[in-house]
Coordinates of N, CA and C in Angstrom, one line a residue:
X462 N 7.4 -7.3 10.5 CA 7.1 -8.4 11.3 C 8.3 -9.3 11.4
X463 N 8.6 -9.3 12.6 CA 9.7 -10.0 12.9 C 9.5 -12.0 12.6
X464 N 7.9 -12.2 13.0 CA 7.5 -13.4 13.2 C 8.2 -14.4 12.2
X465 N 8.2 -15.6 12.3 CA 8.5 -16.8 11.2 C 7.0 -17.1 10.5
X466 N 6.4 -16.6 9.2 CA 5.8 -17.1 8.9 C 6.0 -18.7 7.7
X467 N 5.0 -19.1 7.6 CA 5.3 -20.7 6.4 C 4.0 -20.3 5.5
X468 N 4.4 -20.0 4.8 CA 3.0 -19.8 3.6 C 2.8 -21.5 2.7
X469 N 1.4 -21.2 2.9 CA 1.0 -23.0 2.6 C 0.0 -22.6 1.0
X470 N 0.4 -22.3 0.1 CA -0.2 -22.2 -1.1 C -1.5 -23.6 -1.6
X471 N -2.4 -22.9 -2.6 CA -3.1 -24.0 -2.8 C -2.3 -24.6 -4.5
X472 N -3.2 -25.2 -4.9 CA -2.7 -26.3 -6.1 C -2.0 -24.9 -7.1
X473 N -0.5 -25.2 -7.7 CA 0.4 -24.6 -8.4 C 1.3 -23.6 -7.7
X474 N 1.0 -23.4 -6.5 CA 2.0 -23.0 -5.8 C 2.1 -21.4 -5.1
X475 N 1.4 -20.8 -6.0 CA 0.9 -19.2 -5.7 C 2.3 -19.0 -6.3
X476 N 2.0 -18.4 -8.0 CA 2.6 -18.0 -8.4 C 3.2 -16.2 -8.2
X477 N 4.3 -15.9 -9.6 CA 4.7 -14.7 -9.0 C 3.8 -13.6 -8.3
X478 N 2.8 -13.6 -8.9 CA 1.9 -12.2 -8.8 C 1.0 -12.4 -7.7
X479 N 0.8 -13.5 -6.8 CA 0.0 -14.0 -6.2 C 0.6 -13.4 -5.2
X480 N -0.2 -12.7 -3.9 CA 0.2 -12.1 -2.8 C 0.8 -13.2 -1.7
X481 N 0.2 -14.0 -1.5 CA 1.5 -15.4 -0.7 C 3.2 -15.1 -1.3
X482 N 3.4 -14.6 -2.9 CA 4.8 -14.7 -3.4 C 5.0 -13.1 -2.5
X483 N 4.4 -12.1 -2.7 CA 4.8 -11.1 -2.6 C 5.2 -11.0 -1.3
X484 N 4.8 -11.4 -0.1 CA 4.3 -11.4 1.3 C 5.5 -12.0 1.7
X485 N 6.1 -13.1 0.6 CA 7.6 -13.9 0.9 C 8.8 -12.7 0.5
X486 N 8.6 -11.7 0.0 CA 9.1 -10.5 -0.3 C 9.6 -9.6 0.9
X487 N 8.3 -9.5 1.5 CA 8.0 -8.1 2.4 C 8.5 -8.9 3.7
X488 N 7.9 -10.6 4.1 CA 8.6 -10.8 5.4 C 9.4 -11.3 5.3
X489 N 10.3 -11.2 5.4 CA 11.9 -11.8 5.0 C 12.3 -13.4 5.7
X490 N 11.9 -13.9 7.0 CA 11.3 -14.5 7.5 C 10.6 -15.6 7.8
X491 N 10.3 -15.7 6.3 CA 9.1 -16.8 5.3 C 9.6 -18.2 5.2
X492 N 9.2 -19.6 5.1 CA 9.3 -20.4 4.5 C 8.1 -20.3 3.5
X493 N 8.3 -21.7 3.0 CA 7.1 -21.8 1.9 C 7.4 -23.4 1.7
X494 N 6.0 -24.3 2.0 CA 6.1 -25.3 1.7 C 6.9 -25.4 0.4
X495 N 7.2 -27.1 0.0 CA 7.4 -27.2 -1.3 C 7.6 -29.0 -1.6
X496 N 6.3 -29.0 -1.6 CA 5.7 -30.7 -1.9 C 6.3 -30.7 -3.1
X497 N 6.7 -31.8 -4.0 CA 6.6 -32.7 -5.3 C 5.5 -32.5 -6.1
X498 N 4.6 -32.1 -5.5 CA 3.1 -32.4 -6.7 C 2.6 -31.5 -6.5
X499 N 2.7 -30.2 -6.9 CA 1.8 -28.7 -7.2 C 0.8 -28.5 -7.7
X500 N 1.0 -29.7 -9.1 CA 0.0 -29.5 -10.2 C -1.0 -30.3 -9.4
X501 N -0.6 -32.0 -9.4 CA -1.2 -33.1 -9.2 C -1.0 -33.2 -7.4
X502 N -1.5 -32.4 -6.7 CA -1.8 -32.4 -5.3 C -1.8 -33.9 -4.7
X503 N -0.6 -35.0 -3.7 CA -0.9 -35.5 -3.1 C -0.7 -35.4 -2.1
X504 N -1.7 -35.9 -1.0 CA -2.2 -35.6 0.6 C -0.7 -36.0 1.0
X505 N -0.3 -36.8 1.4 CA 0.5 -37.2 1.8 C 1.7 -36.5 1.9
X506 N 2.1 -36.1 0.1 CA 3.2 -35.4 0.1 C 3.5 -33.8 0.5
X507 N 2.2 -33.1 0.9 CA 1.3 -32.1 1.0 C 2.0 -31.9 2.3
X508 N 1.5 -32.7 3.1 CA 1.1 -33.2 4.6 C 2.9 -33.2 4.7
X509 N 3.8 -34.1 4.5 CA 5.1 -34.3 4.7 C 6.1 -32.7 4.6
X510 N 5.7 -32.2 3.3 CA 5.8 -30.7 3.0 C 5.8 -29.6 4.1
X511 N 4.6 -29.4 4.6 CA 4.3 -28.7 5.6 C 5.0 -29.5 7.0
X512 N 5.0 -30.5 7.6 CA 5.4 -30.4 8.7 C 6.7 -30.7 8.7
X513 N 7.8 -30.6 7.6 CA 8.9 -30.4 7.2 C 9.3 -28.6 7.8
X514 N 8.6 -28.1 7.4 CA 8.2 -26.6 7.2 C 8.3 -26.2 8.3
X515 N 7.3 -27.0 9.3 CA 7.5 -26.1 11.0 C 8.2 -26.6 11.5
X516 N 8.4 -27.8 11.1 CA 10.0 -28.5 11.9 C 11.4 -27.3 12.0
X517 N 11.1 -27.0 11.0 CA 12.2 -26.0 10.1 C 12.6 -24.3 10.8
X518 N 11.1 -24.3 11.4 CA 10.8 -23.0 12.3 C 12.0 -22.9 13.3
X519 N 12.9 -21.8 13.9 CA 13.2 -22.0 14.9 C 11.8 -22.0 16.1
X520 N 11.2 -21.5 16.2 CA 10.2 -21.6 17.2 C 8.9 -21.6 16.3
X521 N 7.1 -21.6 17.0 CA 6.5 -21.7 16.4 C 6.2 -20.8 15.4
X522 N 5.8 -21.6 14.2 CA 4.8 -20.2 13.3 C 4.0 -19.7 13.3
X523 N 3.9 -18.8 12.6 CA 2.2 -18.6 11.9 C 2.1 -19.2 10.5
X524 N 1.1 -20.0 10.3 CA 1.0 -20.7 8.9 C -0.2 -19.6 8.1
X525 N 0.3 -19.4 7.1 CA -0.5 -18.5 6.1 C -0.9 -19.3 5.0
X526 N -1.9 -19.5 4.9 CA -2.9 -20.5 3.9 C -3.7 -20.0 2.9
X527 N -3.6 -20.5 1.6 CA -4.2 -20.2 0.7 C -4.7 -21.2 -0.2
X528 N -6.4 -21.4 0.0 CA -7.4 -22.3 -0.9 C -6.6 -24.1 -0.3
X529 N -6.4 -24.7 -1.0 CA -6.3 -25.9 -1.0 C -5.6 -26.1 -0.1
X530 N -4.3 -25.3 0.6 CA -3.3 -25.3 1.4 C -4.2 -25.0 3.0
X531 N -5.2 -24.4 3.3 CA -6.1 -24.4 4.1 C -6.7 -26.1 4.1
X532 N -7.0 -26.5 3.6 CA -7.3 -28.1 4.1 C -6.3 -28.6 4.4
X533 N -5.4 -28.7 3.9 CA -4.4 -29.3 4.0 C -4.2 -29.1 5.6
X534 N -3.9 -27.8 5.9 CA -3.4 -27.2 7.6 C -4.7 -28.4 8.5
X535 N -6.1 -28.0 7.7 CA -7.0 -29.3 8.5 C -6.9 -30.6 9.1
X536 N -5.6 -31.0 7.7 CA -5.3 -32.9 8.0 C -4.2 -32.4 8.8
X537 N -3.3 -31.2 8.6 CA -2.1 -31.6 9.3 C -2.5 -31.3 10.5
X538 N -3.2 -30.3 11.0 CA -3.6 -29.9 12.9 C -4.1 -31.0 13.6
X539 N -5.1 -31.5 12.4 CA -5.5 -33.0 13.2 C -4.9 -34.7 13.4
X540 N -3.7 -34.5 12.5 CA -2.4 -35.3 13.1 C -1.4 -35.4 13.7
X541 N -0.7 -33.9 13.6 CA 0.5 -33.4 14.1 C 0.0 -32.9 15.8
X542 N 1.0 -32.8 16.3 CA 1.4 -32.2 17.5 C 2.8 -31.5 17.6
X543 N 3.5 -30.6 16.5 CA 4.1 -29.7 16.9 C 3.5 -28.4 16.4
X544 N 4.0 -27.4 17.1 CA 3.3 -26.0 18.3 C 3.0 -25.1 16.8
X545 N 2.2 -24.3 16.6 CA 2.0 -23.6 15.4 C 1.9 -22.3 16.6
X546 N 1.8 -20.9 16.1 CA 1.3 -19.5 16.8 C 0.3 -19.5 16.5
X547 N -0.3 -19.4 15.2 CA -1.5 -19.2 14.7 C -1.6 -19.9 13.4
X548 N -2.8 -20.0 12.8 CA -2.9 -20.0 11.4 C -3.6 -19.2 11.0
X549 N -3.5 -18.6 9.6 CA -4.3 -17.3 8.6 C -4.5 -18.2 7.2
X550 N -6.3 -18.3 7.6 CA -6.9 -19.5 6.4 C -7.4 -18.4 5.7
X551 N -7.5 -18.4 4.5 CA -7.7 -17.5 3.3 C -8.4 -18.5 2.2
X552 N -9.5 -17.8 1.9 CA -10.3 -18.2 0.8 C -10.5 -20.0 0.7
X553 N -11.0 -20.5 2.3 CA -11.3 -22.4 2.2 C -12.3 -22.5 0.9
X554 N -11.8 -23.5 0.2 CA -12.6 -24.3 -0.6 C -13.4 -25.2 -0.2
X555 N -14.7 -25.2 -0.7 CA -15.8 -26.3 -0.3 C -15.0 -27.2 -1.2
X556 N -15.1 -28.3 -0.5 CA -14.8 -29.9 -1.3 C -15.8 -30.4 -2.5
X557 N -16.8 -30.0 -1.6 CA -18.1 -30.8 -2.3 C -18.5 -29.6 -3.4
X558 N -18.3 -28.2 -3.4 CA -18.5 -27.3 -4.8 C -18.3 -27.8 -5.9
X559 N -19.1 -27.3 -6.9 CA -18.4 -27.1 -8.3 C -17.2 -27.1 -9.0
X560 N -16.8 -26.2 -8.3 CA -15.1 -25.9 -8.8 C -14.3 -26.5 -8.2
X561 N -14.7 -27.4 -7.3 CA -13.2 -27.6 -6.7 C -12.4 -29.1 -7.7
X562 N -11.7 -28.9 -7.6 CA -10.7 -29.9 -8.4 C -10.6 -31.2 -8.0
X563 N -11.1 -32.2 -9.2 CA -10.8 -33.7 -9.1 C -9.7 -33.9 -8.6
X564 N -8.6 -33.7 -8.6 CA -7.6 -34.0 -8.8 C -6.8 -33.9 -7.2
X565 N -7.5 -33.0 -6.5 CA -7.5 -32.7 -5.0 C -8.7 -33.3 -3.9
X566 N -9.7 -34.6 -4.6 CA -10.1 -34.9 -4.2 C -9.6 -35.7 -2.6
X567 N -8.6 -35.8 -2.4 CA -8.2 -36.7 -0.6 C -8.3 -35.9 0.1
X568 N -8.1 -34.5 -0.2 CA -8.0 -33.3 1.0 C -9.5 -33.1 1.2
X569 N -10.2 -33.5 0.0 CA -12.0 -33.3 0.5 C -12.5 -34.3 1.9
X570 N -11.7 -35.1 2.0 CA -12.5 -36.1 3.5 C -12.2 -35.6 4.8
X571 N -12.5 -34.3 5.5 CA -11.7 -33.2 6.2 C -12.3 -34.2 7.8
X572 N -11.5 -33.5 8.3 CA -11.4 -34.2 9.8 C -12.2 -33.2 10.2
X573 N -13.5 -34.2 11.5 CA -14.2 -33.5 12.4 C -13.5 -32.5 13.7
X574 N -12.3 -33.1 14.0 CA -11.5 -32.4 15.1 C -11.3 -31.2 15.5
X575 N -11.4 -30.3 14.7 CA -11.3 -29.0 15.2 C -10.1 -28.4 14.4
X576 N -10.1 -27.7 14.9 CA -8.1 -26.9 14.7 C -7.4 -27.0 16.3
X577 N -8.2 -27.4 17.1 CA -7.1 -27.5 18.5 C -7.0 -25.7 19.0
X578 N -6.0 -25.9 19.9 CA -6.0 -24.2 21.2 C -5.9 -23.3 20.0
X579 N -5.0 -23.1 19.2 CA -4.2 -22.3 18.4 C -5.4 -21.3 17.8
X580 N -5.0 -19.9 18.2 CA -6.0 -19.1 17.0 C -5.6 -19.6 15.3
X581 N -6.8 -19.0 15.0 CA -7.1 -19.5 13.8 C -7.9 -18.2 13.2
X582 N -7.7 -17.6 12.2 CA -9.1 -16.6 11.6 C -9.0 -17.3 10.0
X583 N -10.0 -16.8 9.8 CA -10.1 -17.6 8.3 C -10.9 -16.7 7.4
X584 N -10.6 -16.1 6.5 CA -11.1 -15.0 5.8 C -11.3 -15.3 4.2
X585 N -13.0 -14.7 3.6 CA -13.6 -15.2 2.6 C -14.3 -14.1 2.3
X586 N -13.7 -14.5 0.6 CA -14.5 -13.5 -0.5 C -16.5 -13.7 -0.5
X587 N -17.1 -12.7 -0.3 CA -18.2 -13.2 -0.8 C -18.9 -13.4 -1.8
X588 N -18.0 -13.7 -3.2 CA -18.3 -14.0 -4.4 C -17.4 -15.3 -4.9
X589 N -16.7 -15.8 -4.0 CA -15.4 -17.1 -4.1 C -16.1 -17.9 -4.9
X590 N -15.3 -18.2 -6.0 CA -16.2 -19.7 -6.9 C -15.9 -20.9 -6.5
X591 N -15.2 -20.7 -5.7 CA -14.8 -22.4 -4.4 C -15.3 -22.6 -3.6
X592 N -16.1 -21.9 -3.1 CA -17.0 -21.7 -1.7 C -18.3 -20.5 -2.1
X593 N -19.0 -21.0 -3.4 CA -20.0 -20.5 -3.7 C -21.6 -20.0 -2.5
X594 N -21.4 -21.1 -1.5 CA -22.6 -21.1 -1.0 C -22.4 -20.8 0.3
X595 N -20.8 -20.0 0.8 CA -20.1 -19.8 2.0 C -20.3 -21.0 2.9
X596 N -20.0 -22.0 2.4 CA -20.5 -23.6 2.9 C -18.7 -23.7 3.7
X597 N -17.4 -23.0 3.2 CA -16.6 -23.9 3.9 C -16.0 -22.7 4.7
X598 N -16.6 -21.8 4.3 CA -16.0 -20.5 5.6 C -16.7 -21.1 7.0
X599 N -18.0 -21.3 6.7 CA -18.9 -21.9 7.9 C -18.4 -23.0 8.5
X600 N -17.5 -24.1 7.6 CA -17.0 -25.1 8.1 C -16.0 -24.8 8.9
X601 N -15.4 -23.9 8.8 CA -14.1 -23.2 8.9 C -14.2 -22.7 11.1
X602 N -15.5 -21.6 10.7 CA -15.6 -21.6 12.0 C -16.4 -22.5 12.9
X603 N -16.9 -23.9 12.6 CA -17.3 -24.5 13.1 C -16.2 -25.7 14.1
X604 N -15.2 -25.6 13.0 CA -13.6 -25.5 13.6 C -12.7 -25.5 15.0
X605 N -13.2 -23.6 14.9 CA -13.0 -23.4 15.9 C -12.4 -21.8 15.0
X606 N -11.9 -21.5 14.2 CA -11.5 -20.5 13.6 C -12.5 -19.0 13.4
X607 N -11.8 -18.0 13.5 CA -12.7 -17.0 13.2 C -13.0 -16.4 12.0
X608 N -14.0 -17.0 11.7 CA -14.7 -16.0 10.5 C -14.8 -14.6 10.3
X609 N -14.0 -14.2 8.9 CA -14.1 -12.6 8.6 C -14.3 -12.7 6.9
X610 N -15.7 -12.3 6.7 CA -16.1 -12.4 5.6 C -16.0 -10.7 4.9
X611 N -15.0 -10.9 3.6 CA -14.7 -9.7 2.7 C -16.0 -9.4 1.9
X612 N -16.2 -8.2 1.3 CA -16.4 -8.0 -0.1 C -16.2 -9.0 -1.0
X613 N -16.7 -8.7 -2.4 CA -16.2 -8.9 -3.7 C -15.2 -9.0 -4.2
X614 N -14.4 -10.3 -3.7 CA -13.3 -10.0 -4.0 C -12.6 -11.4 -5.1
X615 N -13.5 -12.2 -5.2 CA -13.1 -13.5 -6.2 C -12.7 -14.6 -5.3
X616 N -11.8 -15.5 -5.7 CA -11.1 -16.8 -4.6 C -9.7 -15.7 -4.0
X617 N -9.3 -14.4 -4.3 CA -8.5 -13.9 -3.3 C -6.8 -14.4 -3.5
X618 N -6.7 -14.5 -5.3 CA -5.5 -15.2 -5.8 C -4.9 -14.1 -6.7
X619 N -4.2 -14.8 -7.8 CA -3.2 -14.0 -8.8 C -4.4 -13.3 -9.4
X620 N -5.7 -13.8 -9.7 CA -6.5 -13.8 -10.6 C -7.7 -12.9 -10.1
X621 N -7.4 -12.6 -8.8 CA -8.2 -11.0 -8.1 C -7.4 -10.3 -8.4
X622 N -6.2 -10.0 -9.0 CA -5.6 -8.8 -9.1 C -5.0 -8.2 -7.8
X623 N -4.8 -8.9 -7.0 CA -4.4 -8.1 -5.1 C -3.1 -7.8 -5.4
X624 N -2.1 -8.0 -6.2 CA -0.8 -7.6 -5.7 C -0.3 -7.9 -4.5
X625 N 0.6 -7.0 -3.9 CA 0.7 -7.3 -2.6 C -0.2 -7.6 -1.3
X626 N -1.6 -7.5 -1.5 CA -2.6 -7.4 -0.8 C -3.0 -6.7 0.3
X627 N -2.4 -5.7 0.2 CA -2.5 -4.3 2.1 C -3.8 -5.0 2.7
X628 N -5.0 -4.8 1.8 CA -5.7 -5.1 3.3 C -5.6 -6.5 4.0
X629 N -5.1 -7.5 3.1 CA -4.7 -8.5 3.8 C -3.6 -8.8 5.0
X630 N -2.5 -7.7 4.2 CA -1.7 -7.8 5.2 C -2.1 -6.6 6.5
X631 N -3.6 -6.4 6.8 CA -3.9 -5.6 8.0 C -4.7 -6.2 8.6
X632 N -5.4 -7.6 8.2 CA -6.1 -8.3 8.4 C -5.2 -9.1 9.5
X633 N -4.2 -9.5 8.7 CA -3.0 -10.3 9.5 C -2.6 -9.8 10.8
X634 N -2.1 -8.1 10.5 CA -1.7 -7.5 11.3 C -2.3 -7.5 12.6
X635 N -3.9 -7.0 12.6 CA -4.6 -6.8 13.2 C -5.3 -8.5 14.3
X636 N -5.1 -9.2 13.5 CA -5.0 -10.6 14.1 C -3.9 -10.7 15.1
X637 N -2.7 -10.8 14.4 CA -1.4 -11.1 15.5 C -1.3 -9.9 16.6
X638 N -1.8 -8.4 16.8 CA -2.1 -8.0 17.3 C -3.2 -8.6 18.4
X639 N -4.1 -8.8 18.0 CA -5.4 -8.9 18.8 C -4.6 -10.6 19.6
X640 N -4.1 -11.8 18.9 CA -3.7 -12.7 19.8 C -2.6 -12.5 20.5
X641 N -1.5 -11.3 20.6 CA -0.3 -11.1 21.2 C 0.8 -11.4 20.3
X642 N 0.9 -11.9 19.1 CA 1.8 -12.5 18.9 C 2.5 -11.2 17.9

């Protein structure tokens, strides 16, 4: 894939084993945000990160998102006005869950706005301990995004064991296919 994608990680960055790292491997292509605050997630710096990132694009991206970095794309679509291709939301976290992290509580006050024209698919484990009740996949396509709910697959990190993630990357495939891009 020739495309420019920006992989938007959630809290610590998607380390080595984490298929976001690997995917920066396979598409040569890649940015990757890279806020100041990995551990300690702030909105702001989050937010400045990312649209650093598509500024940075020669033309639009596709943004590839993972857990907390999926909200984040929420505050940035519903501020920003420069051009994305698509976005590929992976494994949204419910705010209001169990698991989700104090410490990323500002990205929990999500904007009603939608995602705007831009496809969007958003794809979810049906065992995710972040989205135990498929409460933000549903948010997700209420959006405007399309829902494609997996198997058993955990939150879909270093910690499912995906490696490079093939079916993800056909999931993708099959997306930018299906919108032209």
């Amino acid at each position: 894939m020739g495309r420019r994608f920006v992989m938007v990680p959630g809290i610590g960055g998607s380390g080595p084993e984490h298929w976001q790292s690997h995917w920066e491997s396979l598409y040569p292509n890649t940015l990757r945000i890279e806020p100041n605050s990995w551990d300690e997630p702030d909105l702001a710096d989050w937010f400045a990160a990312l649209d650093r990132a598509v500024a940075a694009a020669p033309y639009p991206p596709v943004l590839v998102c993972h857990s907390l970095g999926c909200l984040l794309f929420a505050h940035w679509r519903a501020a920003s006005s420069r051009a994305i291709a698509a976005a590929f939301l992976v494994a949204v976290p419910d705010p209001s869950g169990p698991a989700f992290p104090a410490q990323a509580k500002a990205f929990g006050a999500l904007p009603a706005t939608g995602f705007g024209e831009r496809p969007v698919l958003a794809v979810a484990s049906e065992n995710d301990p972040y989205d135990p009740t498929a409460s933000a996949i549903a948010w997700a396509a209420r959006q405007g995004a399309w829902p494609r709910r997996l198997g058993p697959r955990g939150h879909l990190n270093e910690a499912s064991n995906l490696g490079a993630w093939p079916e993800g990357q056909g999931l993708l495939a099959d997306f930018l296919d299906e919108i032209g891009e």
